[in-house]
Amino acid sequence: MASTGDRVRREVHIDNPAPPTELGLGLDIALDGTASSVNGKATFQGTVTCTKPVQVTVTGNVTQAKKRGLVLGSYSTSASCAPGRSGRLDRHGRTHRLGPFQKGAVEVEGRATATDPEYAQAVTVSETVAVRFTRV
């Protein structure tokens, strides 16, 4: 039996796992697209990638310089994304000013946004690329 002067010592070990990683997003806009010879609408594609299953919203602008000025358009779409599977984007830019899109060089700017499910914070990535439109 231990005397009252003896002390008992015990240890407690706590295992604290690392916090979940933050959501990673990627956006890849294809370098080729088409301009309709019927109505001048622009069509281009791209993909989004992610490190967690999320719904991704992609918005952006399409700009083409012509002799008479700029042809401007905007687009918005969404895609389901899961790790290891990219979400495909098919988009049609809508003309806003100075006529339809034509074949040639076009600047496509995109912003992909999703909410991280563990941290409830928006994550956004951007990409701007020169796309070559062909006539269809």
mmCIF file of N, CA and C in Angstrom:
data_model
loop_
_atom_site.group_PDB
_atom_site.id
_atom_site.type_symbol
_atom_site.label_atom_id
_atom_site.label_comp_id
_atom_site.label_asym_id
_atom_site.label_seq_id
_atom_site.Cartn_x
_atom_site.Cartn_y
_atom_site.Cartn_z
ATOM 1 N N MET A 1 0.831 -1.161 0.000
ATOM 2 C CA MET A 1 0.000 0.000 0.000
ATOM 3 C C MET A 1 0.884 1.235 0.000
ATOM 4 N N ALA A 2 0.503 2.229 -0.824
ATOM 5 C CA ALA A 2 1.299 3.447 -0.934
ATOM 6 C C ALA A 2 0.990 4.356 0.229
ATOM 7 N N SER A 3 2.028 5.008 0.716
ATOM 8 C CA SER A 3 1.805 5.950 1.801
ATOM 9 C C SER A 3 1.233 7.249 1.270
ATOM 10 N N THR A 4 0.720 8.089 2.125
ATOM 11 C CA THR A 4 0.102 9.351 1.706
ATOM 12 C C THR A 4 1.106 10.291 1.073
ATOM 13 N N GLY A 5 2.362 10.082 1.251
ATOM 14 C CA GLY A 5 3.370 10.932 0.652
ATOM 15 C C GLY A 5 3.714 10.530 -0.779
ATOM 16 N N ASP A 6 3.300 9.339 -1.207
ATOM 17 C CA ASP A 6 3.580 8.892 -2.576
ATOM 18 C C ASP A 6 2.610 9.550 -3.549
ATOM 19 N N ARG A 7 3.079 9.849 -4.700
ATOM 20 C CA ARG A 7 2.220 10.460 -5.730
ATOM 21 C C ARG A 7 2.017 9.465 -6.859
ATOM 22 N N VAL A 8 0.841 9.501 -7.431
ATOM 23 C CA VAL A 8 0.536 8.661 -8.579
ATOM 24 C C VAL A 8 0.611 9.536 -9.822
ATOM 25 N N ARG A 9 1.273 9.061 -10.797
ATOM 26 C CA ARG A 9 1.436 9.849 -12.024
ATOM 27 C C ARG A 9 0.801 9.092 -13.177
ATOM 28 N N ARG A 10 -0.005 9.821 -13.977
ATOM 29 C CA ARG A 10 -0.649 9.232 -15.140
ATOM 30 C C ARG A 10 -0.449 10.148 -16.333
ATOM 31 N N GLU A 11 -0.467 9.532 -17.519
ATOM 32 C CA GLU A 11 -0.305 10.302 -18.747
ATOM 33 C C GLU A 11 -1.531 10.116 -19.624
ATOM 34 N N VAL A 12 -1.880 11.181 -20.309
ATOM 35 C CA VAL A 12 -2.981 11.133 -21.272
ATOM 36 C C VAL A 12 -2.402 11.521 -22.628
ATOM 37 N N HIS A 13 -2.665 10.709 -23.640
ATOM 38 C CA HIS A 13 -2.203 10.998 -24.991
ATOM 39 C C HIS A 13 -3.413 11.387 -25.837
ATOM 40 N N ILE A 14 -3.317 12.512 -26.495
ATOM 41 C CA ILE A 14 -4.401 12.990 -27.359
ATOM 42 C C ILE A 14 -3.883 12.986 -28.787
ATOM 43 N N ASP A 15 -4.642 12.332 -29.664
ATOM 44 C CA ASP A 15 -4.297 12.284 -31.080
ATOM 45 C C ASP A 15 -5.194 13.276 -31.811
ATOM 46 N N ASN A 16 -4.603 14.314 -32.348
ATOM 47 C CA ASN A 16 -5.360 15.348 -33.046
ATOM 48 C C ASN A 16 -5.023 15.267 -34.537
ATOM 49 N N PRO A 17 -5.952 14.738 -35.364
ATOM 50 C CA PRO A 17 -5.644 14.608 -36.795
ATOM 51 C C PRO A 17 -5.503 15.973 -37.467
ATOM 52 N N ALA A 18 -4.808 15.957 -38.578
ATOM 53 C CA ALA A 18 -4.633 17.203 -39.349
ATOM 54 C C ALA A 18 -5.995 17.673 -39.861
ATOM 55 N N PRO A 19 -6.193 18.980 -40.000
ATOM 56 C CA PRO A 19 -7.463 19.479 -40.534
ATOM 57 C C PRO A 19 -7.610 19.097 -42.012
ATOM 58 N N PRO A 20 -8.845 19.061 -42.510
ATOM 59 C CA PRO A 20 -9.035 18.746 -43.936
ATOM 60 C C PRO A 20 -8.320 19.778 -44.808
ATOM 61 N N THR A 21 -7.865 19.313 -45.961
ATOM 62 C CA THR A 21 -7.212 20.233 -46.891
ATOM 63 C C THR A 21 -8.249 21.184 -47.491
ATOM 64 N N GLU A 22 -7.789 22.327 -47.926
ATOM 65 C CA GLU A 22 -8.679 23.294 -48.570
ATOM 66 C C GLU A 22 -8.998 22.823 -49.981
ATOM 67 N N LEU A 23 -10.127 23.276 -50.508
ATOM 68 C CA LEU A 23 -10.552 22.949 -51.859
ATOM 69 C C LEU A 23 -9.573 23.515 -52.876
ATOM 70 N N GLY A 24 -9.158 22.692 -53.801
ATOM 71 C CA GLY A 24 -8.334 23.128 -54.919
ATOM 72 C C GLY A 24 -9.164 23.085 -56.191
ATOM 73 N N LEU A 25 -9.111 24.136 -56.991
ATOM 74 C CA LEU A 25 -9.834 24.213 -58.259
ATOM 75 C C LEU A 25 -8.869 24.468 -59.397
ATOM 76 N N GLY A 26 -9.226 23.970 -60.568
ATOM 77 C CA GLY A 26 -8.475 24.254 -61.782
ATOM 78 C C GLY A 26 -9.444 24.580 -62.908
ATOM 79 N N LEU A 27 -9.042 25.437 -63.825
ATOM 80 C CA LEU A 27 -9.846 25.817 -64.984
ATOM 81 C C LEU A 27 -8.953 25.767 -66.208
ATOM 82 N N ASP A 28 -9.421 25.081 -67.236
ATOM 83 C CA ASP A 28 -8.653 24.959 -68.477
ATOM 84 C C ASP A 28 -9.584 25.245 -69.647
ATOM 85 N N ILE A 29 -9.394 26.377 -70.306
ATOM 86 C CA ILE A 29 -10.194 26.760 -71.468
ATOM 87 C C ILE A 29 -9.460 26.281 -72.713
ATOM 88 N N ALA A 30 -10.186 25.570 -73.593
ATOM 89 C CA ALA A 30 -9.593 25.041 -74.820
ATOM 90 C C ALA A 30 -9.131 26.182 -75.719
ATOM 91 N N LEU A 31 -8.087 25.940 -76.512
ATOM 92 C CA LEU A 31 -7.487 26.981 -77.339
ATOM 93 C C LEU A 31 -8.134 27.123 -78.714
ATOM 94 N N ASP A 32 -9.185 26.365 -78.980
ATOM 95 C CA ASP A 32 -9.896 26.519 -80.245
ATOM 96 C C ASP A 32 -11.402 26.540 -79.982
ATOM 97 N N GLY A 33 -12.115 27.163 -80.876
ATOM 98 C CA GLY A 33 -13.564 27.284 -80.774
ATOM 99 C C GLY A 33 -14.130 27.580 -82.144
ATOM 100 N N THR A 34 -15.414 27.902 -82.180
ATOM 101 C CA THR A 34 -16.050 28.186 -83.469
ATOM 102 C C THR A 34 -16.897 29.448 -83.371
ATOM 103 N N ALA A 35 -17.086 30.060 -84.525
ATOM 104 C CA ALA A 35 -18.016 31.185 -84.679
ATOM 105 C C ALA A 35 -19.012 30.764 -85.761
ATOM 106 N N SER A 36 -20.291 30.834 -85.451
ATOM 107 C CA SER A 36 -21.321 30.405 -86.390
ATOM 108 C C SER A 36 -21.417 31.363 -87.565
ATOM 109 N N SER A 37 -21.455 30.820 -88.800
ATOM 110 C CA SER A 37 -21.634 31.663 -89.983
ATOM 111 C C SER A 37 -23.088 32.087 -90.128
ATOM 112 N N VAL A 38 -24.001 31.448 -89.394
ATOM 113 C CA VAL A 38 -25.425 31.790 -89.449
ATOM 114 C C VAL A 38 -25.752 32.959 -88.529
ATOM 115 N N ASN A 39 -25.341 32.849 -87.234
ATOM 116 C CA ASN A 39 -25.723 33.883 -86.271
ATOM 117 C C ASN A 39 -24.548 34.528 -85.539
ATOM 118 N N GLY A 40 -23.320 34.082 -85.797
ATOM 119 C CA GLY A 40 -22.143 34.699 -85.192
ATOM 120 C C GLY A 40 -21.899 34.339 -83.747
ATOM 121 N N LYS A 41 -22.660 33.392 -83.189
ATOM 122 C CA LYS A 41 -22.439 33.000 -81.794
ATOM 123 C C LYS A 41 -21.137 32.226 -81.658
ATOM 124 N N ALA A 42 -20.443 32.484 -80.578
ATOM 125 C CA ALA A 42 -19.176 31.814 -80.289
ATOM 126 C C ALA A 42 -19.439 30.548 -79.493
ATOM 127 N N THR A 43 -18.697 29.496 -79.805
ATOM 128 C CA THR A 43 -18.777 28.252 -79.050
ATOM 129 C C THR A 43 -17.359 27.821 -78.704
ATOM 130 N N PHE A 44 -17.141 27.509 -77.431
ATOM 131 C CA PHE A 44 -15.830 27.040 -76.985
ATOM 132 C C PHE A 44 -16.039 26.086 -75.824
ATOM 133 N N GLN A 45 -14.993 25.361 -75.466
ATOM 134 C CA GLN A 45 -15.085 24.363 -74.415
ATOM 135 C C GLN A 45 -13.978 24.542 -73.401
ATOM 136 N N GLY A 46 -14.107 23.829 -72.317
ATOM 137 C CA GLY A 46 -13.090 23.825 -71.285
ATOM 138 C C GLY A 46 -13.409 22.773 -70.254
ATOM 139 N N THR A 47 -12.543 22.659 -69.262
ATOM 140 C CA THR A 47 -12.759 21.718 -68.175
ATOM 141 C C THR A 47 -12.436 22.378 -66.842
ATOM 142 N N VAL A 48 -13.085 21.881 -65.793
ATOM 143 C CA VAL A 48 -12.746 22.271 -64.428
ATOM 144 C C VAL A 48 -12.292 21.015 -63.695
ATOM 145 N N THR A 49 -11.338 21.178 -62.797
ATOM 146 C CA THR A 49 -10.870 20.085 -61.950
ATOM 147 C C THR A 49 -10.964 20.528 -60.500
ATOM 148 N N CYS A 50 -11.081 19.546 -59.588
ATOM 149 C CA CYS A 50 -11.249 19.886 -58.175
ATOM 150 C C CYS A 50 -10.677 18.787 -57.294
ATOM 151 N N THR A 51 -10.422 19.118 -56.046
ATOM 152 C CA THR A 51 -9.893 18.154 -55.088
ATOM 153 C C THR A 51 -10.966 17.615 -54.151
ATOM 154 N N LYS A 52 -12.196 18.137 -54.258
ATOM 155 C CA LYS A 52 -13.346 17.667 -53.473
ATOM 156 C C LYS A 52 -14.572 17.701 -54.379
ATOM 157 N N PRO A 53 -15.580 16.877 -54.126
ATOM 158 C CA PRO A 53 -16.797 16.936 -54.938
ATOM 159 C C PRO A 53 -17.534 18.255 -54.698
ATOM 160 N N VAL A 54 -17.711 19.048 -55.753
ATOM 161 C CA VAL A 54 -18.379 20.349 -55.651
ATOM 162 C C VAL A 54 -19.105 20.683 -56.951
ATOM 163 N N GLN A 55 -20.003 21.647 -56.870
ATOM 164 C CA GLN A 55 -20.635 22.244 -58.041
ATOM 165 C C GLN A 55 -19.853 23.525 -58.343
ATOM 166 N N VAL A 56 -19.375 23.656 -59.575
ATOM 167 C CA VAL A 56 -18.532 24.789 -59.955
ATOM 168 C C VAL A 56 -19.319 25.690 -60.908
ATOM 169 N N THR A 57 -19.294 26.989 -60.650
ATOM 170 C CA THR A 57 -19.884 27.974 -61.546
ATOM 171 C C THR A 57 -18.756 28.672 -62.291
ATOM 172 N N VAL A 58 -18.895 28.750 -63.612
ATOM 173 C CA VAL A 58 -17.880 29.410 -64.435
ATOM 174 C C VAL A 58 -18.544 30.561 -65.181
ATOM 175 N N THR A 59 -17.972 31.745 -65.046
ATOM 176 C CA THR A 59 -18.453 32.935 -65.746
ATOM 177 C C THR A 59 -17.271 33.596 -66.431
ATOM 178 N N GLY A 60 -17.561 34.421 -67.420
ATOM 179 C CA GLY A 60 -16.464 35.108 -68.073
ATOM 180 C C GLY A 60 -16.901 35.963 -69.231
ATOM 181 N N ASN A 61 -15.909 36.439 -69.952
ATOM 182 C CA ASN A 61 -16.113 37.342 -71.075
ATOM 183 C C ASN A 61 -15.329 36.872 -72.283
ATOM 184 N N VAL A 62 -15.855 37.207 -73.455
ATOM 185 C CA VAL A 62 -15.207 36.911 -74.730
ATOM 186 C C VAL A 62 -15.044 38.237 -75.453
ATOM 187 N N THR A 63 -13.829 38.510 -75.942
ATOM 188 C CA THR A 63 -13.549 39.774 -76.617
ATOM 189 C C THR A 63 -12.827 39.503 -77.923
ATOM 190 N N GLN A 64 -13.308 40.139 -78.992
ATOM 191 C CA GLN A 64 -12.653 40.016 -80.297
ATOM 192 C C GLN A 64 -12.477 41.417 -80.876
ATOM 193 N N ALA A 65 -11.239 41.741 -81.255
ATOM 194 C CA ALA A 65 -10.945 43.049 -81.858
ATOM 195 C C ALA A 65 -11.172 42.953 -83.368
ATOM 196 N N LYS A 66 -11.972 43.875 -83.888
ATOM 197 C CA LYS A 66 -12.236 43.967 -85.322
ATOM 198 C C LYS A 66 -11.977 45.400 -85.777
ATOM 199 N N LYS A 67 -11.912 45.628 -87.074
ATOM 200 C CA LYS A 67 -11.626 46.967 -87.605
ATOM 201 C C LYS A 67 -12.614 48.009 -87.099
ATOM 202 N N ARG A 68 -13.873 47.641 -86.958
ATOM 203 C CA ARG A 68 -14.903 48.598 -86.517
ATOM 204 C C ARG A 68 -14.948 48.767 -85.005
ATOM 205 N N GLY A 69 -14.197 47.973 -84.266
ATOM 206 C CA GLY A 69 -14.225 48.052 -82.803
ATOM 207 C C GLY A 69 -14.190 46.666 -82.190
ATOM 208 N N LEU A 70 -14.720 46.561 -80.995
ATOM 209 C CA LEU A 70 -14.689 45.297 -80.266
ATOM 210 C C LEU A 70 -16.027 44.572 -80.364
ATOM 211 N N VAL A 71 -15.950 43.260 -80.484
ATOM 212 C CA VAL A 71 -17.117 42.402 -80.330
ATOM 213 C C VAL A 71 -16.983 41.812 -78.930
ATOM 214 N N LEU A 72 -17.996 42.033 -78.094
ATOM 215 C CA LEU A 72 -17.945 41.599 -76.700
ATOM 216 C C LEU A 72 -19.047 40.589 -76.425
ATOM 217 N N GLY A 73 -18.767 39.654 -75.568
ATOM 218 C CA GLY A 73 -19.758 38.678 -75.151
ATOM 219 C C GLY A 73 -19.487 38.229 -73.737
ATOM 220 N N SER A 74 -20.479 37.620 -73.121
ATOM 221 C CA SER A 74 -20.305 37.064 -71.782
ATOM 222 C C SER A 74 -20.933 35.681 -71.753
ATOM 223 N N TYR A 75 -20.568 34.893 -70.751
ATOM 224 C CA TYR A 75 -21.123 33.554 -70.617
ATOM 225 C C TYR A 75 -21.163 33.163 -69.147
ATOM 226 N N SER A 76 -21.989 32.171 -68.863
ATOM 227 C CA SER A 76 -22.098 31.611 -67.523
ATOM 228 C C SER A 76 -22.567 30.171 -67.657
ATOM 229 N N THR A 77 -21.968 29.277 -66.876
ATOM 230 C CA THR A 77 -22.354 27.876 -66.896
ATOM 231 C C THR A 77 -21.965 27.250 -65.567
ATOM 232 N N SER A 78 -22.375 26.016 -65.344
ATOM 233 C CA SER A 78 -21.964 25.297 -64.145
ATOM 234 C C SER A 78 -21.678 23.847 -64.510
ATOM 235 N N ALA A 79 -20.901 23.190 -63.657
ATOM 236 C CA ALA A 79 -20.538 21.799 -63.894
ATOM 237 C C ALA A 79 -20.324 21.107 -62.554
ATOM 238 N N SER A 80 -20.674 19.834 -62.501
ATOM 239 C CA SER A 80 -20.367 19.017 -61.326
ATOM 240 C C SER A 80 -18.934 18.527 -61.468
ATOM 241 N N CYS A 81 -18.211 18.563 -60.369
ATOM 242 C CA CYS A 81 -16.812 18.165 -60.396
ATOM 243 C C CYS A 81 -16.545 17.230 -59.220
ATOM 244 N N ALA A 82 -15.702 16.240 -59.450
ATOM 245 C CA ALA A 82 -15.281 15.320 -58.397
ATOM 246 C C ALA A 82 -13.794 15.030 -58.596
ATOM 247 N N PRO A 83 -13.072 14.738 -57.526
ATOM 248 C CA PRO A 83 -11.647 14.427 -57.662
ATOM 249 C C PRO A 83 -11.430 13.284 -58.650
ATOM 250 N N GLY A 84 -10.481 13.460 -59.549
ATOM 251 C CA GLY A 84 -10.178 12.440 -60.544
ATOM 252 C C GLY A 84 -11.076 12.473 -61.763
ATOM 253 N N ARG A 85 -12.125 13.285 -61.738
ATOM 254 C CA ARG A 85 -13.026 13.423 -62.891
ATOM 255 C C ARG A 85 -13.199 14.906 -63.164
ATOM 256 N N SER A 86 -12.828 15.353 -64.336
ATOM 257 C CA SER A 86 -12.989 16.763 -64.660
ATOM 258 C C SER A 86 -14.422 17.017 -65.109
ATOM 259 N N GLY A 87 -14.893 18.228 -64.861
ATOM 260 C CA GLY A 87 -16.210 18.650 -65.319
ATOM 261 C C GLY A 87 -16.062 19.347 -66.659
ATOM 262 N N ARG A 88 -16.855 18.959 -67.640
ATOM 263 C CA ARG A 88 -16.738 19.533 -68.984
ATOM 264 C C ARG A 88 -17.630 20.760 -69.106
ATOM 265 N N LEU A 89 -17.082 21.776 -69.751
ATOM 266 C CA LEU A 89 -17.817 23.016 -69.999
ATOM 267 C C LEU A 89 -18.031 23.176 -71.492
ATOM 268 N N ASP A 90 -19.238 23.406 -71.902
ATOM 269 C CA ASP A 90 -19.563 23.788 -73.279
ATOM 270 C C ASP A 90 -20.240 25.138 -73.175
ATOM 271 N N ARG A 91 -19.682 26.148 -73.826
ATOM 272 C CA ARG A 91 -20.241 27.475 -73.658
ATOM 273 C C ARG A 91 -20.449 28.171 -74.966
ATOM 274 N N HIS A 92 -21.466 28.985 -74.954
ATOM 275 C CA HIS A 92 -21.788 29.842 -76.090
ATOM 276 C C HIS A 92 -21.700 31.285 -75.617
ATOM 277 N N GLY A 93 -20.794 32.055 -76.223
ATOM 278 C CA GLY A 93 -20.710 33.476 -75.903
ATOM 279 C C GLY A 93 -21.801 34.233 -76.647
ATOM 280 N N ARG A 94 -22.429 35.144 -76.015
ATOM 281 C CA ARG A 94 -23.487 35.933 -76.623
ATOM 282 C C ARG A 94 -22.926 37.308 -76.990
ATOM 283 N N THR A 95 -23.189 37.761 -78.202
ATOM 284 C CA THR A 95 -22.668 39.044 -78.670
ATOM 285 C C THR A 95 -23.399 40.196 -77.990
ATOM 286 N N HIS A 96 -22.653 41.190 -77.570
ATOM 287 C CA HIS A 96 -23.248 42.363 -76.933
ATOM 288 C C HIS A 96 -23.192 43.614 -77.798
ATOM 289 N N ARG A 97 -22.121 43.801 -78.558
ATOM 290 C CA ARG A 97 -21.976 45.034 -79.337
ATOM 291 C C ARG A 97 -21.258 44.778 -80.649
ATOM 292 N N LEU A 98 -21.545 45.599 -81.615
ATOM 293 C CA LEU A 98 -20.796 45.691 -82.868
ATOM 294 C C LEU A 98 -20.695 44.386 -83.641
ATOM 295 N N GLY A 99 -21.779 43.669 -83.726
ATOM 296 C CA GLY A 99 -21.836 42.544 -84.643
ATOM 297 C C GLY A 99 -21.398 41.223 -84.067
ATOM 298 N N PRO A 100 -21.526 40.177 -84.872
ATOM 299 C CA PRO A 100 -21.247 38.813 -84.415
ATOM 300 C C PRO A 100 -19.755 38.502 -84.379
ATOM 301 N N PHE A 101 -19.435 37.424 -83.661
ATOM 302 C CA PHE A 101 -18.062 36.939 -83.646
ATOM 303 C C PHE A 101 -17.715 36.364 -85.021
ATOM 304 N N GLN A 102 -16.440 36.474 -85.377
ATOM 305 C CA GLN A 102 -15.962 35.980 -86.662
ATOM 306 C C GLN A 102 -14.770 35.062 -86.430
ATOM 307 N N LYS A 103 -14.328 34.380 -87.490
ATOM 308 C CA LYS A 103 -13.154 33.531 -87.340
ATOM 309 C C LYS A 103 -11.957 34.412 -87.018
ATOM 310 N N GLY A 104 -11.009 33.829 -86.299
ATOM 311 C CA GLY A 104 -9.807 34.567 -85.926
ATOM 312 C C GLY A 104 -9.554 34.508 -84.431
ATOM 313 N N ALA A 105 -8.651 35.366 -83.980
ATOM 314 C CA ALA A 105 -8.227 35.392 -82.581
ATOM 315 C C ALA A 105 -9.283 36.044 -81.696
ATOM 316 N N VAL A 106 -9.496 35.437 -80.538
ATOM 317 C CA VAL A 106 -10.469 35.909 -79.551
ATOM 318 C C VAL A 106 -9.841 35.722 -78.175
ATOM 319 N N GLU A 107 -10.094 36.649 -77.266
ATOM 320 C CA GLU A 107 -9.653 36.488 -75.885
ATOM 321 C C GLU A 107 -10.825 35.978 -75.056
ATOM 322 N N VAL A 108 -10.611 34.844 -74.365
ATOM 323 C CA VAL A 108 -11.630 34.281 -73.487
ATOM 324 C C VAL A 108 -11.106 34.337 -72.062
ATOM 325 N N GLU A 109 -11.857 34.992 -71.209
ATOM 326 C CA GLU A 109 -11.508 35.127 -69.799
ATOM 327 C C GLU A 109 -12.541 34.338 -69.009
ATOM 328 N N GLY A 110 -12.079 33.537 -68.040
ATOM 329 C CA GLY A 110 -12.996 32.731 -67.235
ATOM 330 C C GLY A 110 -12.658 32.776 -65.761
ATOM 331 N N ARG A 111 -13.705 32.656 -64.938
ATOM 332 C CA ARG A 111 -13.572 32.574 -63.485
ATOM 333 C C ARG A 111 -14.390 31.381 -63.006
ATOM 334 N N ALA A 112 -13.736 30.421 -62.363
ATOM 335 C CA ALA A 112 -14.417 29.255 -61.792
ATOM 336 C C ALA A 112 -14.518 29.456 -60.289
ATOM 337 N N THR A 113 -15.741 29.270 -59.747
ATOM 338 C CA THR A 113 -15.973 29.485 -58.322
ATOM 339 C C THR A 113 -16.756 28.306 -57.749
ATOM 340 N N ALA A 114 -16.342 27.841 -56.567
ATOM 341 C CA ALA A 114 -17.055 26.793 -55.836
ATOM 342 C C ALA A 114 -16.885 27.065 -54.342
ATOM 343 N N THR A 115 -17.784 26.508 -53.545
ATOM 344 C CA THR A 115 -17.706 26.663 -52.097
ATOM 345 C C THR A 115 -17.089 25.417 -51.482
ATOM 346 N N ASP A 116 -16.043 25.618 -50.688
ATOM 347 C CA ASP A 116 -15.389 24.515 -49.996
ATOM 348 C C ASP A 116 -16.367 23.935 -48.978
ATOM 349 N N PRO A 117 -16.735 22.640 -49.079
ATOM 350 C CA PRO A 117 -17.753 22.084 -48.189
ATOM 351 C C PRO A 117 -17.332 22.018 -46.714
ATOM 352 N N GLU A 118 -16.045 21.869 -46.421
ATOM 353 C CA GLU A 118 -15.607 21.808 -45.016
ATOM 354 C C GLU A 118 -15.479 23.188 -44.378
ATOM 355 N N TYR A 119 -15.080 24.178 -45.156
ATOM 356 C CA TYR A 119 -14.798 25.494 -44.589
ATOM 357 C C TYR A 119 -15.834 26.554 -44.955
ATOM 358 N N ALA A 120 -16.792 26.214 -45.799
ATOM 359 C CA ALA A 120 -17.863 27.136 -46.221
ATOM 360 C C ALA A 120 -17.310 28.459 -46.744
ATOM 361 N N GLN A 121 -16.223 28.381 -47.499
ATOM 362 C CA GLN A 121 -15.624 29.564 -48.101
ATOM 363 C C GLN A 121 -15.558 29.390 -49.607
ATOM 364 N N ALA A 122 -15.792 30.501 -50.321
ATOM 365 C CA ALA A 122 -15.714 30.472 -51.785
ATOM 366 C C ALA A 122 -14.251 30.404 -52.215
ATOM 367 N N VAL A 123 -14.001 29.573 -53.221
ATOM 368 C CA VAL A 123 -12.673 29.442 -53.828
ATOM 369 C C VAL A 123 -12.834 29.799 -55.301
ATOM 370 N N THR A 124 -11.974 30.680 -55.805
ATOM 371 C CA THR A 124 -12.067 31.136 -57.197
ATOM 372 C C THR A 124 -10.710 31.040 -57.875
ATOM 373 N N VAL A 125 -10.721 30.560 -59.114
ATOM 374 C CA VAL A 125 -9.525 30.582 -59.958
ATOM 375 C C VAL A 125 -9.899 31.251 -61.269
ATOM 376 N N SER A 126 -8.920 31.875 -61.920
ATOM 377 C CA SER A 126 -9.162 32.595 -63.170
ATOM 378 C C SER A 126 -8.178 32.138 -64.232
ATOM 379 N N GLU A 127 -8.614 32.283 -65.482
ATOM 380 C CA GLU A 127 -7.734 31.996 -66.614
ATOM 381 C C GLU A 127 -8.155 32.895 -67.773
ATOM 382 N N THR A 128 -7.176 33.432 -68.484
ATOM 383 C CA THR A 128 -7.423 34.197 -69.699
ATOM 384 C C THR A 128 -6.554 33.604 -70.795
ATOM 385 N N VAL A 129 -7.184 33.232 -71.910
ATOM 386 C CA VAL A 129 -6.440 32.588 -72.992
ATOM 387 C C VAL A 129 -6.839 33.192 -74.336
ATOM 388 N N ALA A 130 -5.924 33.080 -75.277
ATOM 389 C CA ALA A 130 -6.213 33.451 -76.670
ATOM 390 C C ALA A 130 -6.762 32.204 -77.355
ATOM 391 N N VAL A 131 -7.967 32.315 -77.868
ATOM 392 C CA VAL A 131 -8.645 31.202 -78.531
ATOM 393 C C VAL A 131 -8.729 31.525 -80.012
ATOM 394 N N ARG A 132 -8.555 30.531 -80.859
ATOM 395 C CA ARG A 132 -8.666 30.699 -82.300
ATOM 396 C C ARG A 132 -10.011 30.142 -82.738
ATOM 397 N N PHE A 133 -10.887 31.031 -83.244
ATOM 398 C CA PHE A 133 -12.194 30.612 -83.747
ATOM 399 C C PHE A 133 -12.099 30.256 -85.228
ATOM 400 N N THR A 134 -12.753 29.152 -85.593
ATOM 401 C CA THR A 134 -12.944 28.808 -86.995
ATOM 402 C C THR A 134 -14.420 29.030 -87.323
ATOM 403 N N ARG A 135 -14.733 29.154 -88.581
ATOM 404 C CA ARG A 135 -16.108 29.413 -89.022
ATOM 405 C C ARG A 135 -16.825 28.092 -89.262
ATOM 406 N N VAL A 136 -18.037 27.966 -88.751
ATOM 407 C CA VAL A 136 -18.854 26.768 -89.035
ATOM 408 C C VAL A 136 -20.199 27.182 -89.572
#
